[in-house]
Short mmCIF file of C-alpha atoms and ligand atoms in Angstrom, two decimals:
data_model
loop_
_atom_site.label_atom_id
_atom_site.label_comp_id
_atom_site.label_asym_id
_atom_site.label_seq_id
_atom_site.Cartn_x
_atom_site.Cartn_y
_atom_site.Cartn_z
CA MET A 1 -0.01 0.15 -0.08
CA SER A 2 1.21 3.40 -0.64
CA PHE A 3 0.74 6.50 1.08
CA LEU A 4 -2.16 7.55 -1.60
CA ASP A 5 -3.94 5.06 -3.03
CA ILE A 6 -6.38 5.44 -5.73
CA ILE A 7 -8.20 1.92 -6.91
CA SER A 8 -10.42 1.08 -9.64
CA LEU A 9 -12.05 4.70 -9.41
CA THR A 10 -15.16 5.51 -11.65
CA ARG A 11 -17.31 8.75 -11.86
CA ARG A 12 -19.93 9.02 -14.60
CA PHE A 13 -21.69 12.16 -15.81
CA GLY A 14 -24.84 10.50 -17.35
CA GLY A 15 -23.66 8.22 -20.43
CA LEU A 16 -19.95 10.03 -19.77
CA LYS A 17 -17.06 7.99 -17.89
CA ALA A 18 -15.24 11.17 -17.03
CA VAL A 19 -13.09 8.81 -14.60
CA ASP A 20 -12.37 5.72 -15.60
CA ASN A 21 -11.70 2.45 -13.68
CA LEU A 22 -8.57 4.74 -12.85
CA ASN A 23 -5.76 3.66 -10.82
CA LEU A 24 -2.83 5.74 -9.24
CA SER A 25 -0.60 5.11 -6.46
CA ILE A 26 1.67 7.82 -4.81
CA GLU A 27 3.92 8.20 -2.48
CA GLU A 28 4.74 10.17 0.68
CA GLY A 29 6.66 13.08 0.11
CA SER A 30 6.73 12.52 -3.57
CA LEU A 31 5.97 15.58 -6.34
CA THR A 32 3.53 14.10 -9.12
CA ALA A 33 2.18 15.86 -12.06
CA ILE A 34 -0.77 14.79 -14.34
CA ILE A 35 -1.14 16.11 -17.77
CA GLY A 36 -3.62 15.36 -20.73
CA PRO A 37 -6.06 17.04 -22.77
CA ASN A 38 -8.85 19.17 -21.81
CA GLY A 39 -11.91 17.41 -20.84
CA CYS A 40 -9.63 14.18 -19.74
CA GLY A 41 -11.17 14.08 -16.41
CA LYS A 42 -8.16 15.24 -14.62
CA SER A 43 -10.37 17.97 -12.35
CA THR A 44 -12.72 15.27 -11.76
CA LEU A 45 -9.86 13.14 -10.12
CA PHE A 46 -8.92 16.04 -8.09
CA ASN A 47 -13.02 16.53 -7.17
CA LEU A 48 -13.30 12.90 -6.14
CA ILE A 49 -10.46 12.91 -3.69
CA CYS A 50 -11.42 15.86 -1.92
CA GLY A 51 -14.65 14.91 -1.93
CA ALA A 52 -16.44 17.58 -3.66
CA LEU A 53 -17.42 14.57 -6.27
CA LYS A 54 -18.35 11.02 -4.67
CA PRO A 55 -17.17 7.97 -6.73
CA ASP A 56 -19.55 5.47 -8.48
CA ILE A 57 -17.19 2.78 -8.05
CA GLY A 58 -13.85 2.60 -6.23
CA THR A 59 -11.60 3.58 -3.11
CA ILE A 60 -9.32 6.31 -2.50
CA ILE A 61 -7.26 5.44 0.80
CA LEU A 62 -4.84 8.01 2.19
CA ASP A 63 -2.53 7.30 4.98
CA GLY A 64 -4.46 4.36 6.02
CA VAL A 65 -7.78 5.88 5.95
CA HIS A 66 -10.62 5.53 3.37
CA LEU A 67 -11.69 8.96 1.77
CA GLU A 68 -14.37 8.02 -0.88
CA ASN A 69 -17.45 7.70 2.15
CA MET A 70 -16.13 11.14 3.79
CA THR A 71 -17.55 14.61 3.60
CA ALA A 72 -15.75 17.40 2.02
CA THR A 73 -15.03 18.71 5.45
CA GLU A 74 -14.06 15.46 6.87
CA ILE A 75 -11.65 15.12 3.80
CA ALA A 76 -10.06 18.35 4.45
CA ARG A 77 -9.76 17.92 8.12
CA HIS A 78 -7.72 14.31 6.95
CA GLY A 79 -5.27 16.77 5.58
CA VAL A 80 -6.50 16.99 1.48
CA GLY A 81 -5.80 20.50 1.05
CA ARG A 82 -6.75 21.31 -2.64
CA LYS A 83 -6.11 24.23 -4.91
CA PHE A 84 -8.76 25.06 -7.44
CA GLN A 85 -8.36 26.56 -10.95
CA VAL A 86 -9.49 30.03 -9.97
CA PRO A 87 -8.06 31.34 -7.21
CA SER A 88 -10.11 32.04 -4.01
CA ILE A 89 -8.54 34.63 -2.06
CA PHE A 90 -10.02 37.43 0.21
CA ASP A 91 -9.61 40.76 -1.11
CA ASP A 92 -10.17 42.75 1.64
CA LEU A 93 -7.64 40.77 4.03
CA THR A 94 -3.91 41.10 4.31
CA VAL A 95 -1.68 39.01 2.74
CA MET A 96 -0.42 37.69 6.49
CA GLN A 97 -4.41 37.47 7.59
CA ASN A 98 -5.32 35.61 4.77
CA ILE A 99 -2.47 32.95 5.35
CA HIS A 100 -3.53 33.32 9.06
CA LEU A 101 -7.22 32.71 8.67
CA PRO A 102 -6.98 28.57 7.74
CA THR A 103 -4.72 28.17 11.20
CA LEU A 104 -7.68 30.21 13.42
CA ARG A 105 -9.63 27.03 12.49
CA LYS A 106 -6.98 24.31 12.35
CA SER A 107 -8.17 23.19 16.02
CA ARG A 108 -10.83 21.95 13.86
CA PHE A 109 -8.47 19.89 11.43
CA ALA A 110 -7.03 16.77 12.42
CA SER A 111 -4.43 16.70 9.62
CA GLU A 112 -0.99 16.21 10.60
CA GLY A 113 0.97 16.46 7.44
CA PRO A 114 4.22 18.87 7.23
CA SER A 115 3.62 22.01 9.11
CA TRP A 116 5.51 25.38 8.25
CA THR A 117 5.93 28.71 10.29
CA VAL A 118 3.84 31.76 8.73
CA GLN A 119 7.35 33.23 7.96
CA GLN A 120 8.63 29.87 6.10
CA ILE A 121 5.22 29.98 4.20
CA LEU A 122 5.66 33.92 3.46
CA GLU A 123 9.31 33.06 2.12
CA LEU A 124 8.71 30.01 0.14
CA THR A 125 5.71 31.54 -1.76
CA LYS A 126 7.78 34.82 -2.42
CA LEU A 127 5.44 37.18 -0.34
CA ALA A 128 7.28 38.30 2.73
CA HIS A 129 7.66 41.48 1.32
CA ARG A 130 3.59 41.94 0.39
CA LYS A 131 2.59 40.62 3.85
CA TYR A 132 0.87 43.76 4.78
CA ASP A 133 -0.80 44.41 1.43
CA LEU A 134 -4.15 43.76 0.77
CA GLY A 135 -5.63 40.78 -1.32
CA SER A 136 -6.89 42.87 -4.12
CA GLU A 137 -3.52 44.80 -4.37
CA LEU A 138 -1.81 41.28 -5.67
CA SER A 139 -0.87 40.49 -9.24
CA HIS A 140 -2.81 37.71 -10.52
CA GLY A 141 0.34 35.34 -10.31
CA GLU A 142 0.91 37.08 -6.54
CA LYS A 143 -2.98 35.66 -5.77
CA GLN A 144 -2.49 32.11 -6.92
CA TRP A 145 0.94 31.79 -4.56
CA LEU A 146 -1.51 33.11 -1.93
CA GLU A 147 -4.05 30.28 -2.27
CA ILE A 148 -0.76 27.99 -2.05
CA ALA A 149 0.19 29.49 0.85
CA MET A 150 -3.40 29.15 2.56
CA ILE A 151 -3.34 25.44 2.07
CA LEU A 152 0.43 24.78 3.53
CA SER A 153 -1.40 27.21 6.54
CA GLN A 154 -3.50 23.62 6.93
CA SER A 155 -0.82 21.43 7.03
CA PRO A 156 -1.81 19.41 4.75
CA ARG A 157 -0.80 15.66 4.12
CA VAL A 158 -1.56 16.31 0.60
CA ILE A 159 -1.46 19.16 -1.44
CA LEU A 160 -3.82 18.95 -5.00
CA LEU A 161 -2.73 21.79 -7.43
CA ASP A 162 -5.47 22.07 -10.10
CA GLU A 163 -3.69 23.90 -13.18
CA PRO A 164 -1.65 26.71 -10.79
CA THR A 165 -0.33 28.27 -13.60
CA ALA A 166 -3.55 29.54 -14.85
CA GLY A 167 -2.93 33.10 -16.70
CA MET A 168 0.08 33.63 -15.68
CA SER A 169 3.03 35.12 -17.86
CA LEU A 170 6.24 33.01 -18.67
CA SER A 171 8.04 34.29 -15.76
CA GLU A 172 5.25 33.94 -13.20
CA THR A 173 4.95 30.41 -14.59
CA GLU A 174 8.53 29.77 -14.22
CA GLN A 175 8.39 31.13 -10.32
CA THR A 176 5.71 28.83 -9.73
CA ALA A 177 7.03 25.67 -10.93
CA ASP A 178 10.33 26.60 -8.84
CA LEU A 179 8.13 27.27 -6.01
CA ILE A 180 6.16 23.73 -5.82
CA LYS A 181 9.46 22.09 -6.30
CA SER A 182 10.73 23.71 -3.16
CA ILE A 183 7.67 23.16 -1.13
CA ASN A 184 8.15 19.67 -1.98
CA ALA A 185 12.05 19.57 -1.31
CA ASN A 186 11.80 21.16 1.96
CA ASN A 187 9.40 19.61 4.10
CA ASN A 188 8.86 16.38 2.14
CA ALA A 189 5.22 17.67 1.34
CA THR A 190 3.47 15.12 -0.75
CA VAL A 191 2.39 17.41 -3.85
CA LEU A 192 0.14 16.39 -6.96
CA VAL A 193 0.14 19.03 -10.21
CA ILE A 194 -2.53 19.02 -12.83
CA GLU A 195 -0.94 21.16 -15.78
CA HIS A 196 -1.78 21.87 -18.90
CA ASP A 197 1.67 24.11 -19.71
CA ILE A 198 4.05 21.69 -21.27
CA GLY A 199 7.43 23.90 -20.06
CA PHE A 200 6.29 24.04 -16.50
CA ILE A 201 6.11 20.48 -16.58
CA GLU A 202 9.34 20.04 -17.95
CA ARG A 203 10.76 22.36 -15.26
CA LEU A 204 8.96 20.36 -12.32
CA ASN A 205 11.22 17.85 -13.40
CA CYS A 206 9.06 14.90 -11.59
CA PRO A 207 7.20 11.68 -12.53
CA LEU A 208 3.97 12.27 -14.88
CA HIS A 209 1.28 10.57 -15.48
CA VAL A 210 -0.67 10.77 -18.46
CA MET A 211 -4.52 10.81 -18.74
CA SER A 212 -6.70 10.01 -21.60
CA SER A 213 -10.41 9.64 -21.43
CA GLY A 214 -10.58 9.31 -17.70
CA THR A 215 -7.46 6.63 -17.16
CA LEU A 216 -4.13 6.48 -16.98
CA LEU A 217 -2.49 6.49 -20.75
CA LYS A 218 1.37 6.38 -19.44
CA SER A 219 3.58 6.71 -16.99
CA GLY A 220 7.55 8.08 -17.03
CA ASN A 221 9.62 11.24 -16.81
CA PHE A 222 9.30 14.08 -18.97
CA LEU A 223 11.89 12.80 -21.72
CA GLU A 224 9.87 9.23 -21.83
CA ILE A 225 6.60 10.72 -22.03
CA ARG A 226 7.26 13.55 -24.63
CA GLN A 227 9.44 10.76 -27.41
CA ASP A 228 5.96 8.68 -26.67
CA THR A 229 4.22 8.54 -29.95
CA GLU A 230 0.75 7.29 -28.27
CA VAL A 231 0.70 10.60 -26.12
CA GLN A 232 2.33 13.06 -29.10
CA GLU A 233 -1.10 11.61 -31.16
CA LEU A 234 -2.99 12.19 -27.91
CA TYR A 235 -2.34 16.03 -27.82
CA PHE A 236 -2.03 16.48 -31.64
CA GLY A 237 -3.69 14.26 -33.42
CA LYS A 238 -0.66 12.63 -35.03
CA ALA A 239 3.00 12.17 -34.32
CA GLY A 240 4.75 15.39 -34.13
CA ASP A 241 6.80 17.56 -31.56
CA PHE A 242 5.18 17.64 -27.98
CA HIS A 243 6.16 21.44 -27.89
CA ALA A 244 3.85 22.08 -30.89
P1 ADP B 301 -9.98 18.24 -17.19
O1 ADP B 301 -10.13 18.64 -15.74
O2 ADP B 301 -9.17 17.05 -17.64
O3 ADP B 301 -9.99 19.23 -18.25
P2 ADP B 301 -12.94 17.31 -16.20
O4 ADP B 301 -12.23 16.66 -15.11
O5 ADP B 301 -13.19 18.70 -15.95
O6 ADP B 301 -11.83 17.52 -17.51
O7 ADP B 301 -13.97 16.98 -17.20
C1 ADP B 301 -13.93 15.90 -17.65
C2 ADP B 301 -15.39 15.19 -18.49
O8 ADP B 301 -16.20 15.31 -17.60
C3 ADP B 301 -15.78 16.83 -19.65
O9 ADP B 301 -16.07 15.72 -20.70
C4 ADP B 301 -16.37 17.58 -18.37
O10 ADP B 301 -17.31 18.01 -19.92
C5 ADP B 301 -17.53 16.38 -17.76
N1 ADP B 301 -17.71 16.80 -16.48
C6 ADP B 301 -17.27 17.26 -15.76
N2 ADP B 301 -17.95 17.65 -14.75
C7 ADP B 301 -19.18 17.77 -14.90
C8 ADP B 301 -20.51 17.69 -14.45
N3 ADP B 301 -19.80 18.28 -13.19
N4 ADP B 301 -21.65 17.58 -15.06
C9 ADP B 301 -21.43 17.12 -16.07
N5 ADP B 301 -20.02 16.96 -16.89
C10 ADP B 301 -19.00 16.93 -16.18
MG1 MG B 302 -9.53 20.61 -15.17
#
């Protein structure tokens, strides 16, 4: 058994199997990326892990505990920290207040994942110089990093990041890859990232899983995946350059 085990997971929407008999094992302390074309079921997979959706079939076990029958709140308490595609920070609170907010509720959280001090979180997310600024004053990239900071303050056992670079400039995208790598390396945090941006995935330099039609098509490192003709056809309809 691994730290996070997903076994035979299936979720239908009407006739569509958005997640289809998916199996995935994640080791504690690992950084893993999940890629795949639009609509292949990546966000649905995260929704199932964090309890926003219930599976039709299958099992999700985190650190020995079954999640599939828990509520979203119970799953958050057990230590699943999830970042959504659109950042949801509080515009009228300062950066510090935004980071403190989840810790105020922490007594309600039983999660025993890696923990960081507020100062460490501010430094990791490059927000130390912004700590007294309002959420509304942050750039788009900084808002995304603040949302990651808010997740870290909950000491999650596993961190789920859904397209953390959506809408970012190239430089912000590169900084986000470095930030995620340092969160993983600095405190042995278990991080699972969904992403579209191939440059970002290359910079993350971590094991990849490719999803297609709700299931896992391939797993490997960046070079193995880039050279795979099935993956190239999935992305471009024909064998070609993965970077195209
Ligand atoms: P991805 O994140 O890989 O782009 P999603 O998991 O969002 O893909 O969606 C997978 C498939 O499930 C898509 O065809 C999408 O339209 C469908 N889908 C996702 N959520 C719902 C929902 N709440 N109701 C109906 N269909 C959905
Ligand atoms: Mg998605």
